[in-house]
Coordinates of C-alpha atoms in Angstrom, one line a residue:
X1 CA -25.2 -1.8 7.9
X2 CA -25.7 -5.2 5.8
X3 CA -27.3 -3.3 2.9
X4 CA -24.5 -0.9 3.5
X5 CA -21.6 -3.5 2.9
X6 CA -23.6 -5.2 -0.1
X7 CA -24.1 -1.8 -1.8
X8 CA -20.1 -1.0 -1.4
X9 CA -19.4 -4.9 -2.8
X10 CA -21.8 -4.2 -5.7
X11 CA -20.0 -0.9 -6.2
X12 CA -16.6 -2.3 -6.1
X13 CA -17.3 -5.3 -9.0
X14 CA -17.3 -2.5 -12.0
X15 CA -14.6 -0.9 -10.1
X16 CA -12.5 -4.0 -10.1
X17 CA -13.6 -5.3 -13.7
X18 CA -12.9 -1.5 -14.8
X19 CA -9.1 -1.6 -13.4
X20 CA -7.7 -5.1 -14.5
X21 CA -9.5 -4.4 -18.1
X22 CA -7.2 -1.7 -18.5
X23 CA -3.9 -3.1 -16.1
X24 CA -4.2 -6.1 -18.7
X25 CA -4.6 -3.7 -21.9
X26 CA -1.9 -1.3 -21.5
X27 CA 0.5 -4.7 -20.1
X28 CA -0.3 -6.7 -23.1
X29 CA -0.6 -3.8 -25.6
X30 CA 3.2 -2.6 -25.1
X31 CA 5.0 -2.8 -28.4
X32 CA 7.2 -6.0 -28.5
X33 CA 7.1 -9.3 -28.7
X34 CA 7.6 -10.7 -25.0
X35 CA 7.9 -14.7 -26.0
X36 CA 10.8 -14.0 -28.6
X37 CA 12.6 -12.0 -25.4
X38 CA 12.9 -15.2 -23.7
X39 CA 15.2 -15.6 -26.4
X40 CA 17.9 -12.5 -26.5
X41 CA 20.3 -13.1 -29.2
X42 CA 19.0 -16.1 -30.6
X43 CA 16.8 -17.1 -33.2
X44 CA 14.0 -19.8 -31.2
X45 CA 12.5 -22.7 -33.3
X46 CA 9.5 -21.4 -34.7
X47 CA 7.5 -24.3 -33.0
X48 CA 8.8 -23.5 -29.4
X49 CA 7.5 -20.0 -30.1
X50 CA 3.7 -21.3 -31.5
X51 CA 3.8 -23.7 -28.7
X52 CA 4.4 -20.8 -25.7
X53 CA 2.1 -17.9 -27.5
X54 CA -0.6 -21.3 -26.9
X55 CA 0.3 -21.9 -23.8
X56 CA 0.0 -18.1 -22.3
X57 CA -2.9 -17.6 -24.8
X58 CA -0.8 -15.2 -26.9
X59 CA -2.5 -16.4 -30.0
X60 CA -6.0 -15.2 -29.4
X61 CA -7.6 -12.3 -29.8
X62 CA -6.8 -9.8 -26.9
X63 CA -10.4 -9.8 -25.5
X64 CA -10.2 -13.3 -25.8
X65 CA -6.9 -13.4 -23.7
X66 CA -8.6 -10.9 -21.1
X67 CA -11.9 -13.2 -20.7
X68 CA -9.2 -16.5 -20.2
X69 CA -7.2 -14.7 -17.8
X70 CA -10.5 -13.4 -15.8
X71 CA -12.2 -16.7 -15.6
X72 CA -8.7 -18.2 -14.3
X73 CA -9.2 -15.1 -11.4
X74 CA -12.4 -16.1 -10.5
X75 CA -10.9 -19.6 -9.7
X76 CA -7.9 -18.6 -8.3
X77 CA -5.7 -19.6 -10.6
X78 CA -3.4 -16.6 -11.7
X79 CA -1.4 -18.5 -14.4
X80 CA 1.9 -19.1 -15.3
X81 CA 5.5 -17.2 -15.1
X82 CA 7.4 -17.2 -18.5
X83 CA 9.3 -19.7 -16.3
X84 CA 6.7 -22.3 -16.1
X85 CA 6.4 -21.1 -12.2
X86 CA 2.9 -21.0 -10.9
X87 CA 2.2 -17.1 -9.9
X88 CA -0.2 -18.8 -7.3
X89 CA 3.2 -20.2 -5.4
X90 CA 5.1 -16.7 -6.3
X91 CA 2.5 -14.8 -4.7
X92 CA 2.4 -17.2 -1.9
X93 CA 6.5 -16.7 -1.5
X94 CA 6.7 -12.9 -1.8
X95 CA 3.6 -11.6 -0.4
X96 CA 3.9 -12.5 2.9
X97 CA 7.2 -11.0 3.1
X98 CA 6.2 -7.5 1.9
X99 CA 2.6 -7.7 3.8
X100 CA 5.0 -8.0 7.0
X101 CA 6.8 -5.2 6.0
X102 CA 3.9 -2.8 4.9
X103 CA 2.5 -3.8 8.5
X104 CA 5.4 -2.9 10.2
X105 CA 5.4 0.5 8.5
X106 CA 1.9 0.7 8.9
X107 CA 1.9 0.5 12.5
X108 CA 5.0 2.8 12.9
X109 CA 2.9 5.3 10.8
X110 CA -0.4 5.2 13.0
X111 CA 1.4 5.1 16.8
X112 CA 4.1 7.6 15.9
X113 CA 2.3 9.8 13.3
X114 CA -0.5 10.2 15.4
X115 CA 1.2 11.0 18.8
X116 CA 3.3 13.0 17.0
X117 CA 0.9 15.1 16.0
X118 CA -1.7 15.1 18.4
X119 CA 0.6 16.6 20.7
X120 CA 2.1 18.8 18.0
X121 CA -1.3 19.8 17.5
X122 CA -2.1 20.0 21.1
X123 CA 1.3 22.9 21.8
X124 CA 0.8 24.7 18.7
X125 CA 3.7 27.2 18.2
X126 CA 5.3 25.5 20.6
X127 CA 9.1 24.3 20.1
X128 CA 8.0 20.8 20.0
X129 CA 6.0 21.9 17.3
X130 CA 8.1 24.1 15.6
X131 CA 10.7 20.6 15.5
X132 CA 8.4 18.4 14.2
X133 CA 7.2 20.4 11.4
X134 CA 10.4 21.1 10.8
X135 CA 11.6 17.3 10.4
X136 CA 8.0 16.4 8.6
X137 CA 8.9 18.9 5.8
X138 CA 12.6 17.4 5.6
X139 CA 11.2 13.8 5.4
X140 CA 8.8 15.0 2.4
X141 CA 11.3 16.6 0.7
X142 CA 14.5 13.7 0.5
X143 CA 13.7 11.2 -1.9
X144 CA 13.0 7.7 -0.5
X145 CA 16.3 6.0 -1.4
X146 CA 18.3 8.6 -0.2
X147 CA 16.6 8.2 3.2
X148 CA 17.3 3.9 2.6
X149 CA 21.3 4.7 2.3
X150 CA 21.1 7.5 5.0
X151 CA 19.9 4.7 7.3
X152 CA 22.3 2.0 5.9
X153 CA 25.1 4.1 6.9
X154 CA 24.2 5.4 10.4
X155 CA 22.3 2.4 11.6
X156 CA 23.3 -0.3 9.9
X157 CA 27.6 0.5 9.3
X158 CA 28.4 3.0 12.2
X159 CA 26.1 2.2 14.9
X160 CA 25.5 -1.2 14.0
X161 CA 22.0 -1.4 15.3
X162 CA 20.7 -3.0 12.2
X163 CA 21.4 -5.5 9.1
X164 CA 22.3 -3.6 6.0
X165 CA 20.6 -5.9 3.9
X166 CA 17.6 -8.5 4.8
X167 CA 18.3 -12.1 5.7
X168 CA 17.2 -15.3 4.4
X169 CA 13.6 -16.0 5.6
X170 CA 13.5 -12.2 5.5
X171 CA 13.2 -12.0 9.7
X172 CA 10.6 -9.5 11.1
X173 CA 14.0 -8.5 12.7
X174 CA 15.6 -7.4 9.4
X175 CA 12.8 -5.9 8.5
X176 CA 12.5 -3.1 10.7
X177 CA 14.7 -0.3 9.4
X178 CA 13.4 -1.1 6.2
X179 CA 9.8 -0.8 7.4
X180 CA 10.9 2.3 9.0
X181 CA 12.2 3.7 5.8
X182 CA 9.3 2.8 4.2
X183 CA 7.4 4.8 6.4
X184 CA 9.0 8.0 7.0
X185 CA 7.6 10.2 3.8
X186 CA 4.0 9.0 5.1
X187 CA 4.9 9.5 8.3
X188 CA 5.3 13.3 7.6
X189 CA 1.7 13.5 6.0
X190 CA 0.1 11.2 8.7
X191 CA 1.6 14.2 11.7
X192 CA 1.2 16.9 9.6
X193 CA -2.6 15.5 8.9
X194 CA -3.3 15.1 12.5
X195 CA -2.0 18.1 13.5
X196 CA -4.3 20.0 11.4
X197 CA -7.0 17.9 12.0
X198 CA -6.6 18.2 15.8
X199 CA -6.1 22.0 16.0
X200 CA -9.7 22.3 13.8
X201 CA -11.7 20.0 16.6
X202 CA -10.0 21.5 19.5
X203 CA -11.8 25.1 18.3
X204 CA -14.7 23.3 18.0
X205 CA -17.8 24.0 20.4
X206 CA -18.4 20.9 21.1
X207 CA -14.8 20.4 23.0
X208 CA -15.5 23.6 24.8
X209 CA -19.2 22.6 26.3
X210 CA -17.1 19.2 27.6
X211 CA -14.7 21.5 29.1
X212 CA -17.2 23.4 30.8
X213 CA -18.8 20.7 32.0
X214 CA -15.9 19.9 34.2
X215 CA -14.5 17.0 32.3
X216 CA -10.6 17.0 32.6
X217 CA -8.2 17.3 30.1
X218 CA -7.5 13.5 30.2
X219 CA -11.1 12.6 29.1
X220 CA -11.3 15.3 26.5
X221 CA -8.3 15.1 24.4
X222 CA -8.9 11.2 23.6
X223 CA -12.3 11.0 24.0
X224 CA -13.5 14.1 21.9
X225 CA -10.6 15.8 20.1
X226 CA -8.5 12.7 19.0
X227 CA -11.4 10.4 18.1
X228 CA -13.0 12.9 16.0
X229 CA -9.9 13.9 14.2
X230 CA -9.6 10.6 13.3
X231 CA -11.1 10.3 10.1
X232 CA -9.4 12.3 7.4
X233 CA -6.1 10.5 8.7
X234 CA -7.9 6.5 9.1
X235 CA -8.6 7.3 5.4
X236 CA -5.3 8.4 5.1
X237 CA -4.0 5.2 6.7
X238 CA -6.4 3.2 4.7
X239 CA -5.4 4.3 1.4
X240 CA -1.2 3.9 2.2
X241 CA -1.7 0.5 3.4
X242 CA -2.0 -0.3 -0.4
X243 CA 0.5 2.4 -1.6
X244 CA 3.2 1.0 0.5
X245 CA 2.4 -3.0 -0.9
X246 CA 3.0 -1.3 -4.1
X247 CA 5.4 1.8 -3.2
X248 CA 7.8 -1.1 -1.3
X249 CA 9.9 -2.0 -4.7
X250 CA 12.9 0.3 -4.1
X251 CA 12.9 -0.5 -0.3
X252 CA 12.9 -3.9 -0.8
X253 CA 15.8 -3.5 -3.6
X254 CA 17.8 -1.4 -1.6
X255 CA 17.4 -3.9 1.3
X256 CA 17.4 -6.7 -0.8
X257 CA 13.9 -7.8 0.7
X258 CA 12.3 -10.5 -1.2
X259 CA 8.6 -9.7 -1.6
X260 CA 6.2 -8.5 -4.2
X261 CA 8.2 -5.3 -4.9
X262 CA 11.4 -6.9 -6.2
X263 CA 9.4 -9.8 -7.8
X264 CA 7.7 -7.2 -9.7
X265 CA 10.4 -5.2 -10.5
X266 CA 11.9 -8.1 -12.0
X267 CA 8.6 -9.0 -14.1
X268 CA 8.5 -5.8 -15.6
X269 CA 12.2 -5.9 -17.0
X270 CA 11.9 -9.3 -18.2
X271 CA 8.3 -7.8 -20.4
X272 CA 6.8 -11.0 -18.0
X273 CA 3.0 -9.8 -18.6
X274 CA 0.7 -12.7 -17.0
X275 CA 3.0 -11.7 -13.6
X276 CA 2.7 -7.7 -13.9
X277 CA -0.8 -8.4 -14.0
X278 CA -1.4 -10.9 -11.6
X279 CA 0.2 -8.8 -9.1
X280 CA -1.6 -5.5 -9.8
X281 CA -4.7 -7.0 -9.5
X282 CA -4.1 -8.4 -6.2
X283 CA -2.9 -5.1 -5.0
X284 CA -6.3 -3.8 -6.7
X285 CA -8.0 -6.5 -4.6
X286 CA -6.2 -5.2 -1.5
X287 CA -7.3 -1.5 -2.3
X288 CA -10.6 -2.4 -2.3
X289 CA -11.3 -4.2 0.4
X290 CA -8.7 -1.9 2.8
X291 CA -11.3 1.1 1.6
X292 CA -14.3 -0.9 2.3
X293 CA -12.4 -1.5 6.2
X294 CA -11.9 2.2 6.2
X295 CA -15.6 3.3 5.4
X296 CA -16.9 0.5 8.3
X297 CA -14.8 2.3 10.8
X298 CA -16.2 6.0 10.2
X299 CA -19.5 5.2 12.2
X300 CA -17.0 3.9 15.3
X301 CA -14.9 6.5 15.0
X302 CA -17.5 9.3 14.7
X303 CA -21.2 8.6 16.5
X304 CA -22.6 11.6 13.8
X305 CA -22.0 9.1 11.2
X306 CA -24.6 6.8 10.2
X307 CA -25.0 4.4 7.5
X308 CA -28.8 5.3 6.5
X309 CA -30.4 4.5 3.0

């Protein structure tokens, strides 16, 4: 298992070196000139301007700029805002915000999507799953900010169940129908995912030489069908963990949330590079330590998997 982990860390380093090489080219190598649109409509004293490209390294070559910026990684120092704003203390403001919220949705996603479709799975061609594929392929198929309004109006102005818009502090409470929201298009591919996943194990022979044994239908369904149609939809799970950090921006407008996605949002209309950077790569960091959870958990999940040399 140890040489296991060090071989998947060893693995991820040209991964991670791979992605923010090209995050920081294709951020920096936009056409424009993003210190003179500090200034819009105004001509800035050509010192100010030398003194900024300095400060934010703009005057170096780009590979230089890259090497600067990946050294200040490897300390944990992610730079500056255009502002003068550490991104250290932005990241620290937002993040937590949006990691609450991607939990939330996460959570809804594995207890609901699951059940869902286990027992979907379980009564195939039944009415109960007739219905739920039914809803799954409307939730794939309405865009995510039509769902947000959908759920503004009914929960939030007619039944009054919810805040239309997130408070200050940004509550857990608040954050709910958002995080539900958030969820529901993944929510469709985690049932529809363990439906199928469930239907192919319960043929399997396995499942029927525990049934002839005598083992009841109560030890069978979590202990052999569920856990071992686990795994396509843990990677599933482990995956959309990252996509909904990222994937949160027009919740968190529509909600007004104030985490990474609206910071970010923000950073890439005001052409703020060192910030659309800073928090890709974190979310890069995030996807690759969520995928190195994910392939840890096969071998519990499934006894046939081993991690051998």
């Amino acid at each position: 298992m140890t040489g296991y982990i060090l071989r998947r860390v060893l693995q991820a380093i040209p991964v991670f070196l791979g992605t923010t090489f090209l995050i920081y080219f294709m951020v920096f190598a936009m056409p424009g000139d993003p210190i003179l649109a500090l200034f819009p409509g105004r001509s800035p004293d050509p010192a100010v301007v030398a003194q900024l490209r300095a400060q934010y390294h703009l005057d170096q070559p780009f590979i230089v700029q890259y090497f600067i910026y990946l050294g200040g990684i490897l300390q944990g120092n992610f730079g500056l805002t255009f502002s003068g704003e550490a991104i250290n203390d932005v990241l620290a403001r937002t993040f937590p915000v949006t990691a609450r919220l991607a939990g939330l949705a996460l959570t809804f996603l594995a207890i609901s999507g699951i059940l869902v479709g286990l027992v979907s799975g379980l009564r195939k061609g039944k009415l109960f799953d007739a219905t739920s594929l039914a809803v799954s392929l409307l939730l794939i198929s309405l865009p995510i900010f039509v769902i947000a309004f959908v759920a503004q109006f009914v929960f939030g102005i007619q039944l009054g169940w919810a805040r239309t818009t997130v408070g200050s502090g940004a509550p857990t409470a608040d954050l709910i129908l958002p995080a539900v929201v958030l969820a529901s298009a993944s929510f469709a591919q985690i049932m529809r995912l363990t439906r199928a996943s469930v239907i192919e194990t319960a043929g399997l022979d396995f499942v029927r030489t525990a049934y002839s044994k005598g083992l009841s239908r109560g030890r069978v369904i979590p202990v052999h069908i569920l856990r071992n149609s686990l795994i396509p939809v843990v990677t599933y799970l482990g995956t959309d963990f990252g996509t909904l950090l990222v994937g949160a921006t027009i919740t968190e407008g529509i909600f007004n949330v104030p985490g990474v996605g609206n910071t970010l949002f923000q950073a890439i209309k005001r052409g703020e590079g060192p910030t659309v950077v800073s928090f890709v790569t974190v979310m890069v960091l995030l996807y690759l330590v969520v995928n190195l959870l994910v392939d840890l958990l096969y071998g519990l999940l499934d006894p046939r998997i081993r991690y051998v040399k």
